[in-house]
mmCIF file of C-alpha atoms in Angstrom:
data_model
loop_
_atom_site.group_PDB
_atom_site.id
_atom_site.type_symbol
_atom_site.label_atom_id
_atom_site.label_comp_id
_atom_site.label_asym_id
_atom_site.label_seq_id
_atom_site.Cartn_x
_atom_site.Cartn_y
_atom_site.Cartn_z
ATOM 1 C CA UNK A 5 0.000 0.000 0.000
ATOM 2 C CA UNK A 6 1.445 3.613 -0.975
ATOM 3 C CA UNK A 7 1.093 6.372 1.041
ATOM 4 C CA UNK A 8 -0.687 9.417 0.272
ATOM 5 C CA UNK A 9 2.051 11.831 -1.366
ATOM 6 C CA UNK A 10 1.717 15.761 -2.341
ATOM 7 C CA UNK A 11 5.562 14.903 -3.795
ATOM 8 C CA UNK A 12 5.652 16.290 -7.488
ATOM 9 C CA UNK A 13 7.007 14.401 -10.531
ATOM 10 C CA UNK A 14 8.126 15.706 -13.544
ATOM 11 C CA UNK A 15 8.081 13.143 -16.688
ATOM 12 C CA UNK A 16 10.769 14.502 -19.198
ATOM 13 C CA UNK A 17 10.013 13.111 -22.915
ATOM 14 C CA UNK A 18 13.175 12.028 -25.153
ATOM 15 C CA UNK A 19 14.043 13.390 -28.374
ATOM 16 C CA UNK A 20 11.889 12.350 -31.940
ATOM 17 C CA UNK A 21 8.513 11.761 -29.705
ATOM 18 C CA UNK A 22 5.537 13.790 -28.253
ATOM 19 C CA UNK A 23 5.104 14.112 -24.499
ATOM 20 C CA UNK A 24 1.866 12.250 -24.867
ATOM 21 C CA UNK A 25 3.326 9.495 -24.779
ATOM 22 C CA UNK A 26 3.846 9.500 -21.062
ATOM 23 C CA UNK A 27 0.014 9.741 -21.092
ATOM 24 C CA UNK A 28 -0.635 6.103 -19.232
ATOM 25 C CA UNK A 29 1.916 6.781 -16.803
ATOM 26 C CA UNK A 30 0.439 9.694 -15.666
ATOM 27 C CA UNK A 31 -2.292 8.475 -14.547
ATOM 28 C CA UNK A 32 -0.388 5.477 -13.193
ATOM 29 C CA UNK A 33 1.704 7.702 -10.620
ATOM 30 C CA UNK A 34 -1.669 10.228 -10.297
ATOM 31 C CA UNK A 35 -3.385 7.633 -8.900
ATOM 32 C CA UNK A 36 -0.229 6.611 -6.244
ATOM 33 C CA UNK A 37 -1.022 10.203 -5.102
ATOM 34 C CA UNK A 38 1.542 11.929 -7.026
ATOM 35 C CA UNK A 39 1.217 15.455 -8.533
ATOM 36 C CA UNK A 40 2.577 14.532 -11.875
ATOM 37 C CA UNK A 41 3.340 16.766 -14.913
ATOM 38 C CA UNK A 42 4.888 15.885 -18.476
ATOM 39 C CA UNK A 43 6.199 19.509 -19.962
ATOM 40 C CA UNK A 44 6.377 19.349 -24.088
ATOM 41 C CA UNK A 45 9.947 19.912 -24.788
ATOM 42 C CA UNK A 46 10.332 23.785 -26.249
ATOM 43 C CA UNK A 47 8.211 24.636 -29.315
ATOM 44 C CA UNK A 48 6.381 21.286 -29.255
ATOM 45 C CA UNK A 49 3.145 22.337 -27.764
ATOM 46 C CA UNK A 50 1.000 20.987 -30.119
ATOM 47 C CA UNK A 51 -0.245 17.453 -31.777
ATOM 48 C CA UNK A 52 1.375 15.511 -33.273
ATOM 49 C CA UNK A 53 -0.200 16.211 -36.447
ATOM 50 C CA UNK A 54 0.538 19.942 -36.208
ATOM 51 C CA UNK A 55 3.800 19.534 -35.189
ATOM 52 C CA UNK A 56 4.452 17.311 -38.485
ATOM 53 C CA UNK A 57 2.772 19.783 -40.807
ATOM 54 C CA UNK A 58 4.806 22.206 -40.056
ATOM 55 C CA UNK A 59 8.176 20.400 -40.806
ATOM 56 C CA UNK A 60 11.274 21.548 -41.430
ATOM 57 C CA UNK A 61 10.247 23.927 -38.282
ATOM 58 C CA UNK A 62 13.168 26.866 -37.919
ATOM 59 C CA UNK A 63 11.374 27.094 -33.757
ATOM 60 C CA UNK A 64 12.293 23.211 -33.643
ATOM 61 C CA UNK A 65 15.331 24.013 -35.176
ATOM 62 C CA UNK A 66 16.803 26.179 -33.295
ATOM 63 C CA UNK A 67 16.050 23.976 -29.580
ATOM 64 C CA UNK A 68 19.801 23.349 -28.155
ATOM 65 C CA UNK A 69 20.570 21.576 -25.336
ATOM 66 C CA UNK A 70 21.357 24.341 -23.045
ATOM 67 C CA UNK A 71 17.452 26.012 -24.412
ATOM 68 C CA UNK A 72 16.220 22.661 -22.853
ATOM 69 C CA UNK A 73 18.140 23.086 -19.617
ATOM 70 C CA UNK A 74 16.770 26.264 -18.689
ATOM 71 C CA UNK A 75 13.450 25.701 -19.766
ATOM 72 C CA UNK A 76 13.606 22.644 -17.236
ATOM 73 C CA UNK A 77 14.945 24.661 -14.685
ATOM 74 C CA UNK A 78 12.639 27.510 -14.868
ATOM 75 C CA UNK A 79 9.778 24.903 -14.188
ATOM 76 C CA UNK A 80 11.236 23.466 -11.742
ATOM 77 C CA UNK A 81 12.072 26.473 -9.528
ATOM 78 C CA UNK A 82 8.503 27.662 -10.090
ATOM 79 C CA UNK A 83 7.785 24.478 -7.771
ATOM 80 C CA UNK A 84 7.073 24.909 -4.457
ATOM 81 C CA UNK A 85 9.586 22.127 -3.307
ATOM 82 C CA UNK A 86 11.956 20.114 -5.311
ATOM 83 C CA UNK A 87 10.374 17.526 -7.563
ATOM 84 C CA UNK A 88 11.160 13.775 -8.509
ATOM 85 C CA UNK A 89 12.535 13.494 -12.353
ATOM 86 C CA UNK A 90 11.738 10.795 -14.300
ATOM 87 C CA UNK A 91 13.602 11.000 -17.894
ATOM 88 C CA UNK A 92 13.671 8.857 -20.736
ATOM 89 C CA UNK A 93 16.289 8.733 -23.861
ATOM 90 C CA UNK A 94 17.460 12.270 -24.199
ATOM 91 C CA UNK A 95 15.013 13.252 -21.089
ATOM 92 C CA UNK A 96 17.245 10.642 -19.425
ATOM 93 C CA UNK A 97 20.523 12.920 -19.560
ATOM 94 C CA UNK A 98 18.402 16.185 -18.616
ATOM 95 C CA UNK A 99 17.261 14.571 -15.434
ATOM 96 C CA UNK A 100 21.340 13.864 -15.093
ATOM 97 C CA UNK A 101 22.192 17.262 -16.027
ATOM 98 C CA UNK A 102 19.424 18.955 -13.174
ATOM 99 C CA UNK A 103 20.347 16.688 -10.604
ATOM 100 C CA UNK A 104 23.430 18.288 -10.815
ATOM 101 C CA UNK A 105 22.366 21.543 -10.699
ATOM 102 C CA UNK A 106 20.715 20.361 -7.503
ATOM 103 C CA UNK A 107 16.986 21.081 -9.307
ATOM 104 C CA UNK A 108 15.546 17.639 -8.027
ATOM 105 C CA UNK A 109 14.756 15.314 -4.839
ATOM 106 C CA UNK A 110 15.797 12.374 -7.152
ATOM 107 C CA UNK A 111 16.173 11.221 -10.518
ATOM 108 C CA UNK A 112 15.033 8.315 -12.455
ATOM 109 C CA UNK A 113 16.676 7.630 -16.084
ATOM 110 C CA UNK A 114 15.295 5.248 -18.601
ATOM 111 C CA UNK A 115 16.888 4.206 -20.994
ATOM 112 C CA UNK A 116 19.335 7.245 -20.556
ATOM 113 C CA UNK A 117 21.570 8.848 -23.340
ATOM 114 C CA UNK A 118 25.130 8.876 -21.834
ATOM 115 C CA UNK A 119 26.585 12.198 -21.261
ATOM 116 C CA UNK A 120 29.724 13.662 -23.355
ATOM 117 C CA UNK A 121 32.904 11.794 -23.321
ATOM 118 C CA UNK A 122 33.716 9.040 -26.008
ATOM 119 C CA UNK A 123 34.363 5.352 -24.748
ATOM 120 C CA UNK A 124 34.823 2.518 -26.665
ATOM 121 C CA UNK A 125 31.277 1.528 -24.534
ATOM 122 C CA UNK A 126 29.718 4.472 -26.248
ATOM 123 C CA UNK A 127 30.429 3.628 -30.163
ATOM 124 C CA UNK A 128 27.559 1.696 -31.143
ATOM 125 C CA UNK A 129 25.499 4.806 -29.492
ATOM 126 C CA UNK A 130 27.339 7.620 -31.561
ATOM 127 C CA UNK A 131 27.507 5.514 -34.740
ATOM 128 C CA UNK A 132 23.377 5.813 -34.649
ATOM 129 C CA UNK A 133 23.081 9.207 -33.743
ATOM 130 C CA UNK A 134 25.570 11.230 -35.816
ATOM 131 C CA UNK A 135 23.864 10.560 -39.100
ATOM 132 C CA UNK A 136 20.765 11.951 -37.594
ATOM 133 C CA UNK A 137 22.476 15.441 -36.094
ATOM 134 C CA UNK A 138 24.779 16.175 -38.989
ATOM 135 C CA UNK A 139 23.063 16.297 -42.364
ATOM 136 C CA UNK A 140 26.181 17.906 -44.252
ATOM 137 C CA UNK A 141 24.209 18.018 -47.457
ATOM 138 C CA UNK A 142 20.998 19.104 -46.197
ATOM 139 C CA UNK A 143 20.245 22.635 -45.034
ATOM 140 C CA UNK A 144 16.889 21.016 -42.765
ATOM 141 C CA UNK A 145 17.273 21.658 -39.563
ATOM 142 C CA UNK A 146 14.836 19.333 -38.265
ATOM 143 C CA UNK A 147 13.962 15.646 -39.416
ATOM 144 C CA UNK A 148 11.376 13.218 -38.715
ATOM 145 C CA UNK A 149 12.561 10.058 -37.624
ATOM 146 C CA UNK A 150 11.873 7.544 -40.600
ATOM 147 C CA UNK A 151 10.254 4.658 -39.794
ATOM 148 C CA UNK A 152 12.897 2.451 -41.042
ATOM 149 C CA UNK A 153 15.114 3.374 -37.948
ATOM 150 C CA UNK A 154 12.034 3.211 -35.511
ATOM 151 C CA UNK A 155 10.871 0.023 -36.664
ATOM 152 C CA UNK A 156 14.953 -1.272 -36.368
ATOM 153 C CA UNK A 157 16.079 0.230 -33.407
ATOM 154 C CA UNK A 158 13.896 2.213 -31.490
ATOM 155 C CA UNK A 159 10.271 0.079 -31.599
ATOM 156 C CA UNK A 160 11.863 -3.557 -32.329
ATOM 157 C CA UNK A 161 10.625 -6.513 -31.506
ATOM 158 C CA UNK A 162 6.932 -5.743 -32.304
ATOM 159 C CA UNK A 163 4.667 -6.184 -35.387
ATOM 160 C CA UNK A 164 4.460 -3.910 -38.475
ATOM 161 C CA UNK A 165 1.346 -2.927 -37.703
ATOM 162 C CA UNK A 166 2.212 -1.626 -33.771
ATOM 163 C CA UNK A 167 5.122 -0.630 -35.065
ATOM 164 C CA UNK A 168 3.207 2.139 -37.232
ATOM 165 C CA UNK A 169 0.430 2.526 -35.137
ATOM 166 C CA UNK A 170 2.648 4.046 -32.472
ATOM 167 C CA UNK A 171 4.783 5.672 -34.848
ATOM 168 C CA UNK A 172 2.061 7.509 -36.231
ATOM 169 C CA UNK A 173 0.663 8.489 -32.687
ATOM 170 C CA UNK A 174 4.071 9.584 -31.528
ATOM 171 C CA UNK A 175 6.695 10.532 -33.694
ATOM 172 C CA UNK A 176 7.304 14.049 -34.176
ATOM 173 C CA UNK A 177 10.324 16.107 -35.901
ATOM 174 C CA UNK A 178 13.346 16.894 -34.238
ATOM 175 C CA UNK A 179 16.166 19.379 -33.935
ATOM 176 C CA UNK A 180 19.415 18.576 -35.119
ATOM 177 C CA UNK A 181 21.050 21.093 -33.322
ATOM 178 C CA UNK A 182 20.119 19.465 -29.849
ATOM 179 C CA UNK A 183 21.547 16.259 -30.879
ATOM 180 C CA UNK A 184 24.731 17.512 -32.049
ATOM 181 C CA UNK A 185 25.156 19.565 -28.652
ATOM 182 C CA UNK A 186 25.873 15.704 -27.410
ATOM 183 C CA UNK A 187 29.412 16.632 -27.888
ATOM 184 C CA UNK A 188 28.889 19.982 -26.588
ATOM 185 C CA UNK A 189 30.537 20.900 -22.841
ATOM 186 C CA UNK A 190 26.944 21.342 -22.067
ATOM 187 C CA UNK A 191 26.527 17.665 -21.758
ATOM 188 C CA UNK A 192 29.045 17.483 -19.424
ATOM 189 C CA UNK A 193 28.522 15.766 -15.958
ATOM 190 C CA UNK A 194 30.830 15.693 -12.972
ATOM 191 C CA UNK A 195 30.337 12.274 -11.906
ATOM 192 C CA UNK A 196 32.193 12.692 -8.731
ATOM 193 C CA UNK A 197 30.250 15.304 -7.207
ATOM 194 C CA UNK A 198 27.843 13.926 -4.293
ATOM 195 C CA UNK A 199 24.197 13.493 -5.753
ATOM 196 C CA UNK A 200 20.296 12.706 -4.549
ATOM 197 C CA UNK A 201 19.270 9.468 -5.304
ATOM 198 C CA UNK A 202 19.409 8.166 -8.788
ATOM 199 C CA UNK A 203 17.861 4.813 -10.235
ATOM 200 C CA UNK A 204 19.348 3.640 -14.151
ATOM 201 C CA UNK A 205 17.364 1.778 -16.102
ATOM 202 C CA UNK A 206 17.995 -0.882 -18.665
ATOM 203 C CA UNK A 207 16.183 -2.540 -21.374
ATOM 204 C CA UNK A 208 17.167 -5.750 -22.785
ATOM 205 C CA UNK A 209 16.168 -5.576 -26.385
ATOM 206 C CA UNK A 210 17.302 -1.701 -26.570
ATOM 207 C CA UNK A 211 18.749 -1.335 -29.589
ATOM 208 C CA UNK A 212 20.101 2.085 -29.241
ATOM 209 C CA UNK A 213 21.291 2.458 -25.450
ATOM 210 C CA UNK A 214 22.155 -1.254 -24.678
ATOM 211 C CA UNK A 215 22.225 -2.296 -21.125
ATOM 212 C CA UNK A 216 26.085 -1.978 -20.900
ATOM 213 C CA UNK A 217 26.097 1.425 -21.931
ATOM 214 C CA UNK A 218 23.363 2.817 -19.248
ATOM 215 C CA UNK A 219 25.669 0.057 -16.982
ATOM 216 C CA UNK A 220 28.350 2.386 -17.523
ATOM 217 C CA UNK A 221 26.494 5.543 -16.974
ATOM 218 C CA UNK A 222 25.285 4.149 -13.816
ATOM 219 C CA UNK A 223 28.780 2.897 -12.484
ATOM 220 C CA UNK A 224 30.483 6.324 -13.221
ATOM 221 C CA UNK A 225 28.156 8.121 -11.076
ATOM 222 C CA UNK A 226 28.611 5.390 -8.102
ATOM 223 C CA UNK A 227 29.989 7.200 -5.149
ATOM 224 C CA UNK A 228 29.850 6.688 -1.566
ATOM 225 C CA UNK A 229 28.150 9.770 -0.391
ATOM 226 C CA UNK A 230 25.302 9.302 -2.776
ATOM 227 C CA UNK A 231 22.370 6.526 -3.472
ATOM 228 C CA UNK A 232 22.800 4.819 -7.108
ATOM 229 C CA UNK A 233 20.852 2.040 -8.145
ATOM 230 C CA UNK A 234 20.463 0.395 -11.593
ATOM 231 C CA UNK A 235 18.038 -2.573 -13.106
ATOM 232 C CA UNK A 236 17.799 -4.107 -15.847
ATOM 233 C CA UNK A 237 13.731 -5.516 -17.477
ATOM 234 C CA UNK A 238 13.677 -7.988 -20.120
ATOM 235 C CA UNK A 239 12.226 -8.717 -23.557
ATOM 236 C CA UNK A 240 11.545 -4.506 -23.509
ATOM 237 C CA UNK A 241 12.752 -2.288 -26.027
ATOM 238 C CA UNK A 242 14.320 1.375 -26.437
ATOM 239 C CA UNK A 243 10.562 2.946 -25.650
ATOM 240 C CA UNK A 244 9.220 0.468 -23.285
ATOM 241 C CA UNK A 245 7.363 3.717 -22.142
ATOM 242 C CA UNK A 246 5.108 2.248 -25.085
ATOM 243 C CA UNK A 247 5.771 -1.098 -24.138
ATOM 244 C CA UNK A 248 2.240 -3.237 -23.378
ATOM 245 C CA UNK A 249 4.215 -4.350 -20.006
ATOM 246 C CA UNK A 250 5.434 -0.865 -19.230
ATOM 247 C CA UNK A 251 3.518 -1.079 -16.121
ATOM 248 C CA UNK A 252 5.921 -3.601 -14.680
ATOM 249 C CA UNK A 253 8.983 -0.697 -15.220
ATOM 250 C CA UNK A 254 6.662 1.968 -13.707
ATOM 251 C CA UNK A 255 6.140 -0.243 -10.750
ATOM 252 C CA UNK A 256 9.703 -0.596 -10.365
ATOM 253 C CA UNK A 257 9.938 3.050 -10.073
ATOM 254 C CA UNK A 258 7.140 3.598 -8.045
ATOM 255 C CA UNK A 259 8.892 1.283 -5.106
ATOM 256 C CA UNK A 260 11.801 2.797 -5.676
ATOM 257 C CA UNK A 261 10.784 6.240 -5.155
ATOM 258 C CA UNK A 262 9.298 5.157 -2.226
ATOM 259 C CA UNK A 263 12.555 4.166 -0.361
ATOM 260 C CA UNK A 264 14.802 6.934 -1.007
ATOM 261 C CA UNK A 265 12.296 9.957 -0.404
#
């Protein structure tokens, strides 16, 4: 049995997908007794169909990752107390990035892009994501994921027609410019400092962040003064936040959150 809680989280989306997706989990941790809140990332407060008409988007465009870190932060401090983060993907490194700035009670990261600093861990990772942030030929500044590379290594492991249906529901363009600023100082985390709690998650059939590489992410920030925890769920993909069993992940969470606040 959970205990009544005024605690706030904050769901942070990944890149390439609408915050509606956390839609089910929302009401999940609502009905815990959770304040809960999913922000749209900057400029993408809109459908999904909107947001795709209007493609190559120079607003989208022009998001960077240090946009996305004060947006964050300005909704955070606007809390009355600090909140519990819950990232995923790209959301998974901003909830790194605010714990840092000490913006959060503690931080959850799914599925978590690592932060800057190339390992041989790491080149599987970057070998994906470069030909999305650096079109050399094309002057786009946003793209829409195609669904070659969603069905392949973001959505695997389901049917064609899933595969599209959720792609359809979900998928929205992206900026360029806030994947390249992976290699930016920006993305830059001091793994010694002392931190709040923080819980890594792992997905088995992940094709883009394998479980060694969030492994890694979660050993580096492994320090004595601080609370790290990591798990790995089977036979669940990159967005198991889409995943039928997703419940079984948010339950996970739920317990842990519990524990350490």
């Amino acid at each position: 049995m959970y205990l009544s809680t005024t605690k706030t989280i904050v769901f942070i989306s990944g890149a390439f997908v609408s915050h509606f997706y956390w839609g089910k989990w929302l009401t999940f941790f609502e009905n815990k007794g959770y304040k809960v809140v999913a922000p749209p990332w900057l400029h993408k407060n809109d459908s999904v169909e909107n947001l795709r008409k209007q493609n190559p988007c120079i607003k989208i465009g022009s998001i960077s990752l240090f946009d996305l870190l004060c947006y964050y932060t300005e909704i955070i401090e606007k809390l009355p107390e600090k909140p519990i983060l819950v990232g995923h993907s790209y959301g998974g490194l901003l909830v790194q990035l605010l714990v840092q700035k000490d913006l959060a009670e503690a931080g959850i990261c799914i599925n978590s892009f690592p932060p800057k600093g190339f390992t041989t861990s790491k080149f599987s990772f970057y070998k994906k994501i470069i030909p999305f942030s650096f079109g050399l030929f094309s002057s786009k500044k946003t793209f829409l994921l195609p669904f070659e590379n969603w069905k392949n290594t973001f959505f695997n492991s389901f049917s064609i027609e899933e595969q599209k249906t959720e792609y359809e529901k979900f998928i929205i363009p992206e900026s360029k410019k806030a994947l390249r600023n992976l290699f930016s100082k920006n993305a830059e985390i001091n793994c010694r400092k002392k931190h709040v709690p923080l819980f890594f998650i792992s997905c088995s059939e992940d094709q883009i962040i394998p479980p060694k590489l969030v492994q890694w992410n979660f050993r580096k920030h492994r320090n004595i003064q601080s609370i790290t925890c990591y798990k790995e769920f089977g036979n669940k993909n990159h967005f198991v936040i889409l995943h039928p069993e997703w419940q079984e992940v948010a339950e996970s969470v739920a317990k842990w959150i519990e524990k350490v606040t």
